[in-house]
mmCIF file of C-alpha atoms in Angstrom:
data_model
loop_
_atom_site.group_PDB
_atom_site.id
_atom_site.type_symbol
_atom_site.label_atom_id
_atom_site.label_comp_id
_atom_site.label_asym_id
_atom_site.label_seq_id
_atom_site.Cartn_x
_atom_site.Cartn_y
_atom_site.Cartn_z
ATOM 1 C CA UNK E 1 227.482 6.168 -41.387
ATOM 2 C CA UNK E 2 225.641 6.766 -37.959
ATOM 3 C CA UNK E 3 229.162 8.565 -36.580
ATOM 4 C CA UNK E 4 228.906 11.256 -38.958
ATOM 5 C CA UNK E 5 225.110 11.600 -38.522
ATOM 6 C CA UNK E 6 225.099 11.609 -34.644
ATOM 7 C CA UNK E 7 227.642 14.501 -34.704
ATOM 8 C CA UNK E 8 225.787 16.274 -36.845
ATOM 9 C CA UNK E 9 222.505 16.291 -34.624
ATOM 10 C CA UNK E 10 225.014 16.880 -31.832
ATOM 11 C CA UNK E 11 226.268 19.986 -33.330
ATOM 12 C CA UNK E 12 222.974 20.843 -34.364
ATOM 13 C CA UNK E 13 221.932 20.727 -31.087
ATOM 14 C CA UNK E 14 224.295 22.785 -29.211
ATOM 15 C CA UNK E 15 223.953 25.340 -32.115
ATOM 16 C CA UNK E 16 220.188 25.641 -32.090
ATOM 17 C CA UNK E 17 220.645 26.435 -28.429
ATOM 18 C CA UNK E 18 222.604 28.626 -28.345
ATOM 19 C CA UNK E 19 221.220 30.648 -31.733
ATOM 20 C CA UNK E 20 217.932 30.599 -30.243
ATOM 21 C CA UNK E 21 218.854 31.034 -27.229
ATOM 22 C CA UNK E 22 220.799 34.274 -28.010
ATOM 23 C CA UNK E 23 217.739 35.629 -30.054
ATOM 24 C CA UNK E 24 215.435 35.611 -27.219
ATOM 25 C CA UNK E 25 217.553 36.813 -24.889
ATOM 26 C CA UNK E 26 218.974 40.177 -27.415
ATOM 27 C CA UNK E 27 214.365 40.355 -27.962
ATOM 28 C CA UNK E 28 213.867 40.797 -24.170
ATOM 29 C CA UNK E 29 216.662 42.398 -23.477
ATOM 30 C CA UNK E 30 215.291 45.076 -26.014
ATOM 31 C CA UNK E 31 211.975 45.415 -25.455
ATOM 32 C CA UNK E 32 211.856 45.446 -21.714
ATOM 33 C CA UNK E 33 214.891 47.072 -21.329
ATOM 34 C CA UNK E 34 215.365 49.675 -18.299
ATOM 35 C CA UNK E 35 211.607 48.092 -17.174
ATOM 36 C CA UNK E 36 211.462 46.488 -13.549
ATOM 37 C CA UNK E 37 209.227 43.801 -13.466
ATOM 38 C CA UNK E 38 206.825 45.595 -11.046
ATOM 39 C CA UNK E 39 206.518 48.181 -13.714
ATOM 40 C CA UNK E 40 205.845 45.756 -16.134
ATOM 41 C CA UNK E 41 202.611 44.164 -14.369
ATOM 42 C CA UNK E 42 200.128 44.957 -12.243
ATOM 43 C CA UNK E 43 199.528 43.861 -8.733
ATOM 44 C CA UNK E 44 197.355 40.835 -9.594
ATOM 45 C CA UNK E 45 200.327 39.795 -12.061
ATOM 46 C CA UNK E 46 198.501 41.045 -15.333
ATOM 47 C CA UNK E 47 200.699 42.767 -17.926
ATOM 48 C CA UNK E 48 200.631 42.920 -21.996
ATOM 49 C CA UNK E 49 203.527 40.773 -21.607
ATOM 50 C CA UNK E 50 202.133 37.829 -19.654
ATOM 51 C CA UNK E 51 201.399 34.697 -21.568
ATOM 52 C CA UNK E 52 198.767 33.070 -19.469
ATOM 53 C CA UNK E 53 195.894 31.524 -21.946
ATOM 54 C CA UNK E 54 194.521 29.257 -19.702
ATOM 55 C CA UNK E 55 193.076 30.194 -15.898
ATOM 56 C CA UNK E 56 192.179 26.517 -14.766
ATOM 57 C CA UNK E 57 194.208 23.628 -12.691
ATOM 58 C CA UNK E 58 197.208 23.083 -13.946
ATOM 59 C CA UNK E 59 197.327 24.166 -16.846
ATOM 60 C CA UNK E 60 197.092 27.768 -14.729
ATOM 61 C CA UNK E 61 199.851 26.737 -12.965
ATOM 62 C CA UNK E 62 202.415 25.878 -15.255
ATOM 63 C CA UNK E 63 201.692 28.401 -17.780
ATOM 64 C CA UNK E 64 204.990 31.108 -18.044
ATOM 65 C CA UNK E 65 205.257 34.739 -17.729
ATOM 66 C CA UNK E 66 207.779 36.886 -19.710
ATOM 67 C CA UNK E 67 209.578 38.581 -17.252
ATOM 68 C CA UNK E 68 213.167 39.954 -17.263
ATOM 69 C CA UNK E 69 215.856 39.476 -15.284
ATOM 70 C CA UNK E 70 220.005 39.707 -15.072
ATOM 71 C CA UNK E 71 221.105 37.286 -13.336
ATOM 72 C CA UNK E 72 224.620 37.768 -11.793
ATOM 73 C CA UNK E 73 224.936 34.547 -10.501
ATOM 74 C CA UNK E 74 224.150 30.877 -11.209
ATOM 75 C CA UNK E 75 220.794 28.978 -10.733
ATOM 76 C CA UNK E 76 218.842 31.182 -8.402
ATOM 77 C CA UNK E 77 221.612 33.813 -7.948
ATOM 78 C CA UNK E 78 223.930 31.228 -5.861
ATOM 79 C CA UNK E 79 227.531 32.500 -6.042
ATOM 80 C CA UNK E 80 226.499 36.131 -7.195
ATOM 81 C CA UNK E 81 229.160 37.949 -4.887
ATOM 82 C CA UNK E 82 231.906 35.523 -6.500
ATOM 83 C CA UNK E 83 232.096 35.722 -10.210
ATOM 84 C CA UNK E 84 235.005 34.912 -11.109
ATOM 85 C CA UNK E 85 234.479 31.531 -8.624
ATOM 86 C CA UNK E 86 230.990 30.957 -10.871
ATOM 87 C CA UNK E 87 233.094 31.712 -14.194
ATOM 88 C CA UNK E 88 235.930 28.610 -13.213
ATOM 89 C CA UNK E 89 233.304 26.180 -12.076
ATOM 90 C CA UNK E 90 231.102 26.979 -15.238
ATOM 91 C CA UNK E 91 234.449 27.094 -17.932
ATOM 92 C CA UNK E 92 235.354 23.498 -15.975
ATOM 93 C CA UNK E 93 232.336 21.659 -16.178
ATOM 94 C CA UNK E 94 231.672 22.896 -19.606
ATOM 95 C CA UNK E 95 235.299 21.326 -20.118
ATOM 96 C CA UNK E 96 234.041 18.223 -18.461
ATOM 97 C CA UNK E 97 230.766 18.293 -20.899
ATOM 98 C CA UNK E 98 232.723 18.635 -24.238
ATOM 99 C CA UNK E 99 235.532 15.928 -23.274
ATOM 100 C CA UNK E 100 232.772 13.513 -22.048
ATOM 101 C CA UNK E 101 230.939 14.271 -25.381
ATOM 102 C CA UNK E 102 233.892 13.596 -27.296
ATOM 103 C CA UNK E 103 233.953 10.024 -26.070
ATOM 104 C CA UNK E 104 230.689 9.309 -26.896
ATOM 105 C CA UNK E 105 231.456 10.319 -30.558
ATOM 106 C CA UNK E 106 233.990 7.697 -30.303
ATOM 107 C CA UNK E 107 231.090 5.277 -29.571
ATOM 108 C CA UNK E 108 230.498 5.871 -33.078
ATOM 109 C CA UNK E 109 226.435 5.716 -32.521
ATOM 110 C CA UNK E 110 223.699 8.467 -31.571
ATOM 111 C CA UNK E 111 222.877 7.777 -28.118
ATOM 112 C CA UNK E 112 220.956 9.550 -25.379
ATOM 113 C CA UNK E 113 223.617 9.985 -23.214
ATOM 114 C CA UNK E 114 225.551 12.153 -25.918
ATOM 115 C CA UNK E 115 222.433 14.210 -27.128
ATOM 116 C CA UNK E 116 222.196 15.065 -23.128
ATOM 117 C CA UNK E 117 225.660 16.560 -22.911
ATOM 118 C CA UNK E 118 224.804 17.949 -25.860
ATOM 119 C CA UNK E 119 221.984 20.245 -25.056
ATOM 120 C CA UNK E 120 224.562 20.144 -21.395
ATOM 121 C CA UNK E 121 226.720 21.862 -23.635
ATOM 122 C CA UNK E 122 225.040 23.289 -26.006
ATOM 123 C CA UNK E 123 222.755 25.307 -23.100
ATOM 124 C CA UNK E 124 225.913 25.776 -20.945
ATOM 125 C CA UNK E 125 227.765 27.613 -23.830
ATOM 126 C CA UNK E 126 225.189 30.255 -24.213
ATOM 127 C CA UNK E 127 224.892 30.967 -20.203
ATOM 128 C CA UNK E 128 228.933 31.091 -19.998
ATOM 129 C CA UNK E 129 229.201 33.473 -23.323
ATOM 130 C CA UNK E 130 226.791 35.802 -21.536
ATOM 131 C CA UNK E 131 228.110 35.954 -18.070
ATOM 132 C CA UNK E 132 232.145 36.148 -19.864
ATOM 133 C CA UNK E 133 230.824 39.106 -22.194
ATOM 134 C CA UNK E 134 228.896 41.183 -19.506
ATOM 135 C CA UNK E 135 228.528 39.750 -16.077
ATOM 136 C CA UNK E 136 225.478 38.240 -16.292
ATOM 137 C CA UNK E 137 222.863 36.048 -17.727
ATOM 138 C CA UNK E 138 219.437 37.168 -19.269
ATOM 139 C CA UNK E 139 216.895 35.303 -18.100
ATOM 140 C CA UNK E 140 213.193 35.661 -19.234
ATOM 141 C CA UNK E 141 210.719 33.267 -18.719
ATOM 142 C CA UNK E 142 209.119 32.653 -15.335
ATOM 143 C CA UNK E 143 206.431 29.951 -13.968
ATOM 144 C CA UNK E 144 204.646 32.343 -10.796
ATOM 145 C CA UNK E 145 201.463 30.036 -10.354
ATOM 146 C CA UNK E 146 203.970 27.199 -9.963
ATOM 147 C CA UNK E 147 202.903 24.955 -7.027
ATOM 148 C CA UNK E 148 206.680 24.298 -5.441
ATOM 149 C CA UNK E 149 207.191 28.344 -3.657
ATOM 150 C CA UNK E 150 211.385 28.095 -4.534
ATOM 151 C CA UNK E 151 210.626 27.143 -8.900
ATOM 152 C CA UNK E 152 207.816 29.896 -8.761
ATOM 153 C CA UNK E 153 210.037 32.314 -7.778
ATOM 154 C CA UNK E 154 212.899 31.292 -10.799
ATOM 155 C CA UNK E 155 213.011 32.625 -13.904
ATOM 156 C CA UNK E 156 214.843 30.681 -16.476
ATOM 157 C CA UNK E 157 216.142 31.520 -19.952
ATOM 158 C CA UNK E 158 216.184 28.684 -22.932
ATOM 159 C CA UNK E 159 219.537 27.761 -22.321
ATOM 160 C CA UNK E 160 218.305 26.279 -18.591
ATOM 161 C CA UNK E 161 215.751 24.540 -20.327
ATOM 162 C CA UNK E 162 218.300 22.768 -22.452
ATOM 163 C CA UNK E 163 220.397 22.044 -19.540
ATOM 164 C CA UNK E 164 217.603 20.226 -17.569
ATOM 165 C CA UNK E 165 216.833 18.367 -20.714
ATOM 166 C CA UNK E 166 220.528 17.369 -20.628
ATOM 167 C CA UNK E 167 220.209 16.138 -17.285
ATOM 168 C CA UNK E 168 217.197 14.544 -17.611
ATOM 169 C CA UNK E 169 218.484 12.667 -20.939
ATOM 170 C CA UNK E 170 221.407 11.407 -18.567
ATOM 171 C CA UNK E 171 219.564 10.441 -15.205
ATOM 172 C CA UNK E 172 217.379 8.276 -17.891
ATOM 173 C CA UNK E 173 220.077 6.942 -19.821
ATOM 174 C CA UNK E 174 220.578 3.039 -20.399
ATOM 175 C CA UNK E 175 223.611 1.977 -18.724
#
């Protein structure tokens, strides 16, 4: 029935996320290892590693640049000086994520509200495995044209990605 399918897609999901997820970060991680950013790219931001096809309006301004970065701390380096502070709240809302996900598999139907904590999940698991197995996060992929000053200077990974969509799925939900 549709039980057995949604948790399928639901597993899928927080698999694919963190599999691909784990690939990109173990790619960049390689290939611009030991490499500052500001040795990677030039002052006007070029760089054989910048993906930037088109220079016009907005499609200028979101287009990403590869960049690499280890990220200590949470979303924009907030609780950096207090790991093992970011490690409880991450383990406990990741606790929070699974158990509400488990009751929407009880709803026995595939629902937006349980593919967001899903890729929640799914996207939280792979940040959390990182930060547990080396004290920090990998992140990779940065928007520097961006037109809002504090998301221009991010840079996200694939799991973050994930987790918006997870939040956005749930702020969009029907009740």
């Amino acid at each position: 029935g549709s039980r057995g399918l949604g948790d399928v897609y639901k597993r899928q999901i927080v698999t694919l996320i963190i599999a691909g997820d784990k690939f990109l970060k173990e790619y960049f991680r390689s290939s611009l290892r030991g490499k500052h950013r500001k040795e990677h790219f030039n002052q006007s931001g070029e760089g054989i590693n910048r993906v930037n096809a088109m220079q016009d309006g907005w499609r200028r301004k979101l287009s990403p640049r590869i960049e690499f970065l280890e990220n200590k701390g949470g979303a924009s380096g907030i609780l950096s000086s207090h790991p093992k502070i970011l490690k409880g709240i991450s383990g406990a809302m990741l606790c929070f994520c699974a158990f509400v996900l488990g009751k929407e598999r009880q709803k026995g139907r595939v629902s937006i509200a349980g593919i967001g904590y899903a890729l929640l999940l799914g996207g939280g698991l792979s940040n959390f495995i990182d930060r547990m197995k080396k004290g920090s996060v990998t992140d990779y992929i940065r928007f520097p044209e961006f037109p809002v000053k504090k998301i221009s200077n991010l840079v996200f990974n694939m799991s973050d990605f994930a987790i918006f969509a997870g939040i956005f799925c749930l702020l969009f939900r029907k009740k």
